[in-house]
GROMACS .gro file of C-alpha atoms in nm:
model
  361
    1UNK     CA    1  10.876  10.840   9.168
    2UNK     CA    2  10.489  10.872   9.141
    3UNK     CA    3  10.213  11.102   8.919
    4UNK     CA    4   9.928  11.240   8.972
    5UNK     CA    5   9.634  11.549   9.034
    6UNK     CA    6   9.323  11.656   9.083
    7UNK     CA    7   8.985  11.937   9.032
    8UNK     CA    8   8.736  12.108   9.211
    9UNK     CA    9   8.370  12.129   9.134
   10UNK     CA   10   8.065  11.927   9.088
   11UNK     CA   11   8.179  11.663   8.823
   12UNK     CA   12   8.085  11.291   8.745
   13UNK     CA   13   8.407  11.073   8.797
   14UNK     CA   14   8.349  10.911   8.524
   15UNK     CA   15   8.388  11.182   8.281
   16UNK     CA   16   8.679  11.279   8.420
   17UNK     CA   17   8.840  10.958   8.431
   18UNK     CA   18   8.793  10.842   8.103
   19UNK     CA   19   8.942  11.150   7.977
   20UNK     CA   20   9.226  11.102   8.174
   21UNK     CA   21   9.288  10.758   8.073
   22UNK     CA   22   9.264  10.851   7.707
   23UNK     CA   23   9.533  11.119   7.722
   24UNK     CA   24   9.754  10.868   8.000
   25UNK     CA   25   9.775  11.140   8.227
   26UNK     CA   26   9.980  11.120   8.582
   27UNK     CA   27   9.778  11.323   8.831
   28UNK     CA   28   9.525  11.529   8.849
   29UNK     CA   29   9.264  11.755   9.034
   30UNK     CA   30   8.922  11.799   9.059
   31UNK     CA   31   8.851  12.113   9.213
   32UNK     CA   32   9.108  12.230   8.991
   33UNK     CA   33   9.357  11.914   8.964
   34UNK     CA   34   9.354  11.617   8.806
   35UNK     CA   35   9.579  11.373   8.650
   36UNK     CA   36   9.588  11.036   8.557
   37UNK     CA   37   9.902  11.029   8.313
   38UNK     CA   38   9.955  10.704   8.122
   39UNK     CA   39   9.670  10.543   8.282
   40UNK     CA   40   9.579  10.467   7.954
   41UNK     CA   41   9.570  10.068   7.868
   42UNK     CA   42   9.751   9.881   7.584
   43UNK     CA   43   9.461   9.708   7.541
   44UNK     CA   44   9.146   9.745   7.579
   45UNK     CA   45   9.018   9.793   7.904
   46UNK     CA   46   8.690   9.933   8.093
   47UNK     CA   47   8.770  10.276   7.957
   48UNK     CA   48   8.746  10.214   7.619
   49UNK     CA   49   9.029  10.358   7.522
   50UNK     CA   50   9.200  10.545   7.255
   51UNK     CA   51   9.257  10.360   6.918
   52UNK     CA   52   9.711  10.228   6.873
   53UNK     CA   53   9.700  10.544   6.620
   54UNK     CA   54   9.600  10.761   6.913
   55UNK     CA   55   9.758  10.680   7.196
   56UNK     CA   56  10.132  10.844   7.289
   57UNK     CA   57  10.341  10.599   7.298
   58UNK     CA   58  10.633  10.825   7.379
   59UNK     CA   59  10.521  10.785   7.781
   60UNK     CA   60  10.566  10.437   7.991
   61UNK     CA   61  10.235  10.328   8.130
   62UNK     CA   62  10.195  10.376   8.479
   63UNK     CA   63  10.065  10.052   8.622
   64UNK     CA   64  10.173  10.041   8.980
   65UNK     CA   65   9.865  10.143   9.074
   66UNK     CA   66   9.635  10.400   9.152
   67UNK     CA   67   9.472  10.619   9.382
   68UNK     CA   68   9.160  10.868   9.434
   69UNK     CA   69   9.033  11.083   9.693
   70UNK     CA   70   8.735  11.309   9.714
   71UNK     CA   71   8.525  11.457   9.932
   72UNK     CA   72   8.196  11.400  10.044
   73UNK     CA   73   7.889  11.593  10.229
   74UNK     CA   74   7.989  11.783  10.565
   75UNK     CA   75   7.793  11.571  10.770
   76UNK     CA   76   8.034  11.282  10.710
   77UNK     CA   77   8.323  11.492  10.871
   78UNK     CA   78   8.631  11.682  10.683
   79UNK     CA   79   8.814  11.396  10.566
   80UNK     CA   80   8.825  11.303  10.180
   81UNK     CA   81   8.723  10.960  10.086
   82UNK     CA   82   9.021  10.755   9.941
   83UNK     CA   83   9.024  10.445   9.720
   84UNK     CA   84   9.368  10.309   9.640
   85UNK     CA   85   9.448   9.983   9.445
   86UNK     CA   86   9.767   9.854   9.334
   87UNK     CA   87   9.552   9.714   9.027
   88UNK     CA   88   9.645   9.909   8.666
   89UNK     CA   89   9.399  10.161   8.646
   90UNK     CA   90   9.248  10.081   8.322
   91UNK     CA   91   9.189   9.733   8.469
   92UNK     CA   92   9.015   9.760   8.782
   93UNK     CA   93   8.621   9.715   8.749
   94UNK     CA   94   8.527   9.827   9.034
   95UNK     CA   95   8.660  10.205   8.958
   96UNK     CA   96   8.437  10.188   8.660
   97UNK     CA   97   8.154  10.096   8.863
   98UNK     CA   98   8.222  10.385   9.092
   99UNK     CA   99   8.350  10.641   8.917
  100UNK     CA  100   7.998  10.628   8.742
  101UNK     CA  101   7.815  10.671   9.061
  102UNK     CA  102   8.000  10.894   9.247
  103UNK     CA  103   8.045  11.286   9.222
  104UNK     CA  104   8.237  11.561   9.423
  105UNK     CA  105   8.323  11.895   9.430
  106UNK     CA  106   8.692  11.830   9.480
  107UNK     CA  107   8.887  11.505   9.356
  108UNK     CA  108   9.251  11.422   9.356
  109UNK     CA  109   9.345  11.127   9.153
  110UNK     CA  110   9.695  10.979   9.049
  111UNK     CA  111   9.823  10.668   8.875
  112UNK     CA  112  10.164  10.509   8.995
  113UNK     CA  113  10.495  10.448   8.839
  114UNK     CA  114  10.716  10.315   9.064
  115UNK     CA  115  11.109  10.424   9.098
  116UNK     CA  116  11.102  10.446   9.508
  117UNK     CA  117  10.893  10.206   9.764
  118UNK     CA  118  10.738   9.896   9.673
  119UNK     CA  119  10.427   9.805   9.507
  120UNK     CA  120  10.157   9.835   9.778
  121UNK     CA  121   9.832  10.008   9.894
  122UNK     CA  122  10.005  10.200  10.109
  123UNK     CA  123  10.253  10.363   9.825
  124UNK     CA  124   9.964  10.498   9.649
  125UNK     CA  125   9.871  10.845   9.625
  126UNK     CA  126   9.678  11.133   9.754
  127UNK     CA  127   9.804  11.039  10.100
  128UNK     CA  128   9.594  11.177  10.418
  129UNK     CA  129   9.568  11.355  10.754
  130UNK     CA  130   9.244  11.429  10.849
  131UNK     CA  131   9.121  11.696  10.575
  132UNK     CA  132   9.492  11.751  10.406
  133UNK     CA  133   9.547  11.567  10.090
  134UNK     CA  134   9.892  11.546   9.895
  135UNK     CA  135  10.033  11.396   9.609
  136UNK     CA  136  10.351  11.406   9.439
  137UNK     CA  137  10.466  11.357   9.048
  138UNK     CA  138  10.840  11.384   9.071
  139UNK     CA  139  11.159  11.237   9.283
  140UNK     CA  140  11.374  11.372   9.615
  141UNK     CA  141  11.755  11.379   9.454
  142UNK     CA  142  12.003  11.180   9.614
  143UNK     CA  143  11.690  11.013   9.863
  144UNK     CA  144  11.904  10.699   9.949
  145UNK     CA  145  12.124  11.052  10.181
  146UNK     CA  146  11.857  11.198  10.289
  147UNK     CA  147  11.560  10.991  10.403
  148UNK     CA  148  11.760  10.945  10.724
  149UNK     CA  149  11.829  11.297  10.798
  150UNK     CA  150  11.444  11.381  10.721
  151UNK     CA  151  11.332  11.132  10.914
  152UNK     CA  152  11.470  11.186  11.257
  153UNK     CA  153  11.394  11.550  11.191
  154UNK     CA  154  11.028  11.477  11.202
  155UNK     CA  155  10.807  11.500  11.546
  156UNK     CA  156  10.670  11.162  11.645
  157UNK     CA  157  10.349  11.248  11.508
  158UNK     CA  158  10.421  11.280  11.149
  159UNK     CA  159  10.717  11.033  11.164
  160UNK     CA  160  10.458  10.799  11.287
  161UNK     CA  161  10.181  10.877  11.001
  162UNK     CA  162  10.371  10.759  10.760
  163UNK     CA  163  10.275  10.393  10.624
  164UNK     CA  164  10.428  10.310  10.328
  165UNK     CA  165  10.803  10.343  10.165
  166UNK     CA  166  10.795  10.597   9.945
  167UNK     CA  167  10.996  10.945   9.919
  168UNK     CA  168  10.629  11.157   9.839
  169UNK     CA  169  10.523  11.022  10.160
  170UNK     CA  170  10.808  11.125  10.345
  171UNK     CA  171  10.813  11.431  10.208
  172UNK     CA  172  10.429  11.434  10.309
  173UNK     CA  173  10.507  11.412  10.687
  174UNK     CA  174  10.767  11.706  10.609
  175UNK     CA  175  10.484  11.897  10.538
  176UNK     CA  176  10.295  11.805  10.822
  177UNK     CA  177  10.562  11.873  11.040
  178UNK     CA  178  10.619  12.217  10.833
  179UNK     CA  179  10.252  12.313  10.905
  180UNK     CA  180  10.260  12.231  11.253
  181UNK     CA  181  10.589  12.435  11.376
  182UNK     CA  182  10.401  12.721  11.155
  183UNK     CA  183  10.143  12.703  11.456
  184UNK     CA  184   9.894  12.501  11.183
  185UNK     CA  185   9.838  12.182  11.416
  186UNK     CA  186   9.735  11.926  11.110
  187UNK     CA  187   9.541  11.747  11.397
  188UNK     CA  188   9.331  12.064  11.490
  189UNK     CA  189   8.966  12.008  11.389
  190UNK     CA  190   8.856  12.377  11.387
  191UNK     CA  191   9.094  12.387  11.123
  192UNK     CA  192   9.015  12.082  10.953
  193UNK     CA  193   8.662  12.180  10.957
  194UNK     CA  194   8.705  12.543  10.821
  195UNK     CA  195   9.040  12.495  10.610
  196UNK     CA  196   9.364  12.631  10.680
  197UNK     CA  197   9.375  12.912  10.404
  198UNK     CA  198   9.560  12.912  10.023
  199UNK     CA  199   9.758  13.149  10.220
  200UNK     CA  200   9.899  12.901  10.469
  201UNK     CA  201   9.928  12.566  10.277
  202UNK     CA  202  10.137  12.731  10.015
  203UNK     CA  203  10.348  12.931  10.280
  204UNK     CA  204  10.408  12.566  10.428
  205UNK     CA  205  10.441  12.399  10.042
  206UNK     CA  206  10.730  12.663  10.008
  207UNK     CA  207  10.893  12.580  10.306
  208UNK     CA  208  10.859  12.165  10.222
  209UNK     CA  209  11.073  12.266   9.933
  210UNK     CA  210  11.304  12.449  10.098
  211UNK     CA  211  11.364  12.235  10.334
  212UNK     CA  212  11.428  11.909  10.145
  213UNK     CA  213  11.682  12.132   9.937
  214UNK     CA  214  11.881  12.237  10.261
  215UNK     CA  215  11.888  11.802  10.307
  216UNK     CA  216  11.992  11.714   9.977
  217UNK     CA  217  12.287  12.038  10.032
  218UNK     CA  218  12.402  11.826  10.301
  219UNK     CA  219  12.472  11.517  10.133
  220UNK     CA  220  12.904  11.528  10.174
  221UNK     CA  221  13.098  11.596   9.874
  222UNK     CA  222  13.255  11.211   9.917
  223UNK     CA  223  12.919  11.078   9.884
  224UNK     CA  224  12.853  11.266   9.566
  225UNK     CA  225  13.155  11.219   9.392
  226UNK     CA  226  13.139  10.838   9.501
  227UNK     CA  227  12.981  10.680   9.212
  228UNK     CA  228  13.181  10.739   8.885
  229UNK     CA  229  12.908  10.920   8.728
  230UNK     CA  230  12.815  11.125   9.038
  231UNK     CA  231  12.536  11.090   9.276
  232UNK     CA  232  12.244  11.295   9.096
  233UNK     CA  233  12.110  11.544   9.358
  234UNK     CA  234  11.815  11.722   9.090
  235UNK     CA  235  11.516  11.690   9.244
  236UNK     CA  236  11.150  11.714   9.047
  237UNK     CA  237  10.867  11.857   9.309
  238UNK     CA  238  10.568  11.883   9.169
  239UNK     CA  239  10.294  11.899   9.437
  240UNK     CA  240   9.954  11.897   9.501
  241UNK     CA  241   9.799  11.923   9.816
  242UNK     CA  242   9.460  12.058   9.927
  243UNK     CA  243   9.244  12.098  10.236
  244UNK     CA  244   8.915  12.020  10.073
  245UNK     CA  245   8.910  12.443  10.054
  246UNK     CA  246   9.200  12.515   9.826
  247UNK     CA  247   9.414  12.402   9.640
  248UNK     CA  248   9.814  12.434   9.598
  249UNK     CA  249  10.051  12.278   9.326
  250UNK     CA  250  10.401  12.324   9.257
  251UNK     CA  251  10.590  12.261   8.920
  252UNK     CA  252  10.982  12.239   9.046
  253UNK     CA  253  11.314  12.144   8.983
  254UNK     CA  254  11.615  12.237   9.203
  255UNK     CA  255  11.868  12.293   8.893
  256UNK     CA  256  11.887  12.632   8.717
  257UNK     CA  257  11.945  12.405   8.319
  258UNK     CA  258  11.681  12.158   8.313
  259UNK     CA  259  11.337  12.213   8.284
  260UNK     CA  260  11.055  12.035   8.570
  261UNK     CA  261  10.800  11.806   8.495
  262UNK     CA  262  10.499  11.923   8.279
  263UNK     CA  263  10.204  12.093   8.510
  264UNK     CA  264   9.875  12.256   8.304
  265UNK     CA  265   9.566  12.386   8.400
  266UNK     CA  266   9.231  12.466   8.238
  267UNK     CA  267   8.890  12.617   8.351
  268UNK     CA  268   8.576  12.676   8.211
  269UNK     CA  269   8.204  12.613   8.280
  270UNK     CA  270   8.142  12.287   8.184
  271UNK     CA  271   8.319  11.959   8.108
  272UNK     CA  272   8.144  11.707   7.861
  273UNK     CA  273   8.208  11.427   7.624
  274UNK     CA  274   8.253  11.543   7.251
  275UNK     CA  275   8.012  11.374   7.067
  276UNK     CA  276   8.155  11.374   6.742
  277UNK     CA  277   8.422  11.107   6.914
  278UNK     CA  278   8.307  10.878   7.185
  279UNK     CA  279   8.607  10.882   7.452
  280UNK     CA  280   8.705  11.277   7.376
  281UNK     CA  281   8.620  11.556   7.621
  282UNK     CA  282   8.637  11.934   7.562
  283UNK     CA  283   8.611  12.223   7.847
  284UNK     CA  284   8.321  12.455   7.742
  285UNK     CA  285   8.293  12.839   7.760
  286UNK     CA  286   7.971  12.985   7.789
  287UNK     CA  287   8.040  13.299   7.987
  288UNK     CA  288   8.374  13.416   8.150
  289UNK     CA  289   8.350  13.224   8.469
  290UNK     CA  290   8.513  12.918   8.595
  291UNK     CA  291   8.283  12.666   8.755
  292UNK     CA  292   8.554  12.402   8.698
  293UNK     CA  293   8.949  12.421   8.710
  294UNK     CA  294   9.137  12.089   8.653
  295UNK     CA  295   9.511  12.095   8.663
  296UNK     CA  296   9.655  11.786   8.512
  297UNK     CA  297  10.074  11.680   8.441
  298UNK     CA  298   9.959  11.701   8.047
  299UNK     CA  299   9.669  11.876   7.864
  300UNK     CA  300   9.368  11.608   7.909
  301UNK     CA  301   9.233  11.724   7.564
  302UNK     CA  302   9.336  11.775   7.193
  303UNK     CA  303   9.233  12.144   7.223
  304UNK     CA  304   9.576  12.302   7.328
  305UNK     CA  305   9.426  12.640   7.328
  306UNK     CA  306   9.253  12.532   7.603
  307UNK     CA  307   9.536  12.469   7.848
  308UNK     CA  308   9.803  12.697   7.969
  309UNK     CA  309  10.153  12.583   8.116
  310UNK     CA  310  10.266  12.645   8.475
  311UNK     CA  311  10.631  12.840   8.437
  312UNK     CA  312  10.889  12.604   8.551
  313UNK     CA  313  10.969  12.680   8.883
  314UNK     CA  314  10.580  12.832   8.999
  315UNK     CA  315  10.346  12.753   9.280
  316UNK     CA  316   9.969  12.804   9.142
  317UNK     CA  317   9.680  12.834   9.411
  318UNK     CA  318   9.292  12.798   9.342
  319UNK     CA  319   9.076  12.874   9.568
  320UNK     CA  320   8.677  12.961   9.491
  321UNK     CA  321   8.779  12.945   9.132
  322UNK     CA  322   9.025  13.161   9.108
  323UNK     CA  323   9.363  13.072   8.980
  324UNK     CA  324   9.698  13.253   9.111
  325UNK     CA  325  10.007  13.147   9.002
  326UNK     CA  326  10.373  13.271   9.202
  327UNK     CA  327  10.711  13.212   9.098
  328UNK     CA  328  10.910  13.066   9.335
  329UNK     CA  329  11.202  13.247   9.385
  330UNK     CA  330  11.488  13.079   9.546
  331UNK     CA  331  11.862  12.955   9.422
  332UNK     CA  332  11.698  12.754   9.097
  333UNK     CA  333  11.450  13.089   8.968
  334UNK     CA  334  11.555  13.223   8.689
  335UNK     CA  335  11.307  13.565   8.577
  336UNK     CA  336  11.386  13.535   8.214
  337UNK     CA  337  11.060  13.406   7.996
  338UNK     CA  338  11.269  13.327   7.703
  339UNK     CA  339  11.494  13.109   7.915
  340UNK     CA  340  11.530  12.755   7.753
  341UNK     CA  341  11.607  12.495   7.994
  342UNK     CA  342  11.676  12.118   7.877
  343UNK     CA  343  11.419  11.852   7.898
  344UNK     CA  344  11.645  11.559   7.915
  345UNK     CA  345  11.615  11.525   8.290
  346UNK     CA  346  11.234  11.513   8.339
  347UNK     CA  347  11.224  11.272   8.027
  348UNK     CA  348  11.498  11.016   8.184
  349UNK     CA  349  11.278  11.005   8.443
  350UNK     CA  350  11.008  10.902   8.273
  351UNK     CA  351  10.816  11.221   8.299
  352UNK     CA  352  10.713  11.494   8.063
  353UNK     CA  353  10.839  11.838   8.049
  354UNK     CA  354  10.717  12.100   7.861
  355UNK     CA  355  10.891  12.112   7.507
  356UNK     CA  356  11.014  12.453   7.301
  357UNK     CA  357  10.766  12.448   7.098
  358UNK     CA  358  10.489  12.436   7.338
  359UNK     CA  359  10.591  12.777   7.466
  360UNK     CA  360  10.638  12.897   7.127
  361UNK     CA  361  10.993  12.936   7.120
   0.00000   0.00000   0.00000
C-alpha cells in the first residue's frame, strides 16, 4: 500500500511541500496533484512543522519513504526528473535544499507507507517510462492470487520495466501494457514528445481497472473461503498518472458498501504562505481562472471551502487547467448522491475516506 499526488503549474517546491507536510498528506500533484499525506514529522524536522495541538494524529505517519518527480525545460527531453529516498520525508536535508531551488510546471510527489514490497528506492513512487508518470494510494485485493496471473499476462517489455516489489508497480506495467495493445506504444517518442491526450490515458486508466478486477474475479472460491475470515478481495485504486500534458486520477473501490480512499482537488491563481501563521498556505482567487490545480488524498489547507471531494468511484482529468471529472460506471457505481457507503475499509487500511459529514449528510 503506498500514497501520494501531484500539480501542474509554475510553483516553488518548497511551498508546496511544506504545506503538504503540515497537513501529512499522501500524494499529490503539481499541475493539478499533489500529496504528501502524513509526511508530517513527530518532531521537529526541516519543515518546521505543525505544533502536537495541530497535527492529526488520527493518521499513521508515512515514513517508508518518499518520492518526487517533475519536469524540466524541453530541451532536456520528455522525461520528468525523479528523486526518491527511502529517508522519512520530514528528515531528509537534501529535499529541503532542493525543494527551495527548484520549480516546475508539473510535480508529482508521494510519501510511502508500506503494506506490500520492501523498503527500497525502487518501491517509491511516481514510477516512470519515458514521459508517463504514475502513482498509486491504495491496495490490489487478494494480490498474494493475482500478481502471478498479471504478471505472465504482461509483454516482455513492461514485465521487464518493473524494478521493485510492489503491487502499484505492477499495476504500473498493466498500464503500460494497456496503452500499448490500445496502439499507444509507451516507447514511441513522437508521443512522448507531444503527449498522448487526457483522452487516451484515462481510456487506458479505465481499462487498468478493469482489468485487475477481471484478476481478482478469478481468484477460486477455495482460495477465498480458505482463511477463516475470508480472503479480502476489496481493492482501493486511486491513481494518478500523467504525461507531463495531462493529468488523470482515479478515486476507486471495487465494493458497492464501502467508501474509497479520500481524493480532493483545488484551483485558483495563486498559492502562498499565510502570513498570519508561518507554515499555513491558502489558494488565492483573484479572477475566475485557474493557473494552479493541486489534487491532494486530503485538503492541504484549513480552508475547506476551498477544496471539493472527488465522488467515490470518479476518474477526474486536467488538462490546460481545466478540471473534468467522470463517474466510472462499472459493477461497483452506484448513481445515487445521497448514497452512504462505510468508511471502515479505507480507515483499516490506514487511509482516509471521506466522512458524512464532509459531504453534508
Amino acid at each position: 500500500m503506498i500514497h501520494g499526488y501531484a500539480w501542474y503549474v509554475q510553483l516553488s517546491f518548497i511551498n508546496f511541500l511544506r504545506a503538504a507536510t503540515h497537513k501529512k498528506t499522501t500524494f499529490s500533484t503539481a499541475l493539478s496533484i499533489y500529496d504528501l499525506q502524513a509526511a508530517s514529522s513527530p518532531s521537529n524536522g526541516p519543515f518546521k512543522l505543525m505544533t502536537a495541538g495541530l497535527q492529526d494524529s488520527r493518521r499513521p505517519h508515512n515514513g517508508d519513504g518518499f518520492g518526487l518527480g517533475y519536469y524540466t525545460s524541453p530541451s532536456l527531453g520528455p522525461a520528468p526528473c525523479i528523486f526518491t529516498s527511502t529517508i522519512p520525508a520530514w528528515n531528509c536535508i537534501n529535499l529541503l535544499r532542493l525543494s527551495s531551488k527548484t520549480a516546475s510546471n508539473l510535480i508529482f510527489a508521494h510519501v510511502r507507507a508500506t503494506t506490500e514490497g520492501s523498503l527500497s528506492d525502487s518501491n517509491c513512487h511516481p514510477f516512470h517510462r519515458n514521459s508517463l508518470m504514475f502513482m498509486h494510494n491504495g491496495n490490489i485485493g487478494g494480490w498474494r492470487y493475482v500478481k502471478r496471473s498479471l504478471a505472465m499476462g504482461l509483454q516482455d517489455r513492461w514485465f521487464n520495466n518493473v524494478g521493485g516489489n510492489t503491487d502499484s508497480e505492477w499495476a504500473f506495467a498493466l498500464f503500460l501494457d494497456v496503452l500499448d495493445r490500445m496502439g499507444y506504444d509507451p516507447d514511441s517518442a513522437a508521443l512522448n514528445n507531444s503527449g498522448f491526450g487526457h483522452a487516451v490515458l484515462r481510456k487506458a486508466v479505465l481499462a487498468t481497472i478493469k482489468s485487475i478486477n477481471a484478476l481478482i474475479a478469478k481468484i477460486p472460491d477455495r482460495i477465498r473461503k480458505e482463511r477463516e475470515e475470508g480472503l479480502d478481495c476489496r481493492s482501493l485504486l486511486n491513481f494518478a498518472i500523467t504525461d507531463g500534458h495531462s493529468v488523470v486520477c482515479t478515486r476507486y473501490v471495487s465494493s458497492m458498501t464501502d467508501e474509497a480512499a479520500s481524493l480532493y482537488w483545488s484551483s485558483g491563481t495563486s498559492w502562498q504562505e499565510d502570513q498570519s501563521m508561518e507554515g499555513r498556505y491558502r489558494m488565492e482567487r483573484r479572477d475566475k481562472g485557474a493557473d494552479i490545480v493541486l489534487v491532494a488524498s486530503e485538503p492541504l489547507t484549513f480552508e475547506r471551502d476551498d477544496w471539493v471531494i472527488v465522488p467515490t468511484n470518479s476518474i477526474l482529468t486536467i488538462h490546460k487547467q481545466a478540471v473534468m471529472i467522470h463517474p466510472i460506471m462499472d459493477e461497483y457505481y452506484n448513481p445515487n448522491p445521497s448514497y452512504i457507503r462505510s468508511t471502515g475499509f479505507a480507515v483499516s487500511k490506514g487511509l482516509d475516506a471521506t466522512e458524512e459529514k464532509e459531504r453534508g449528510e
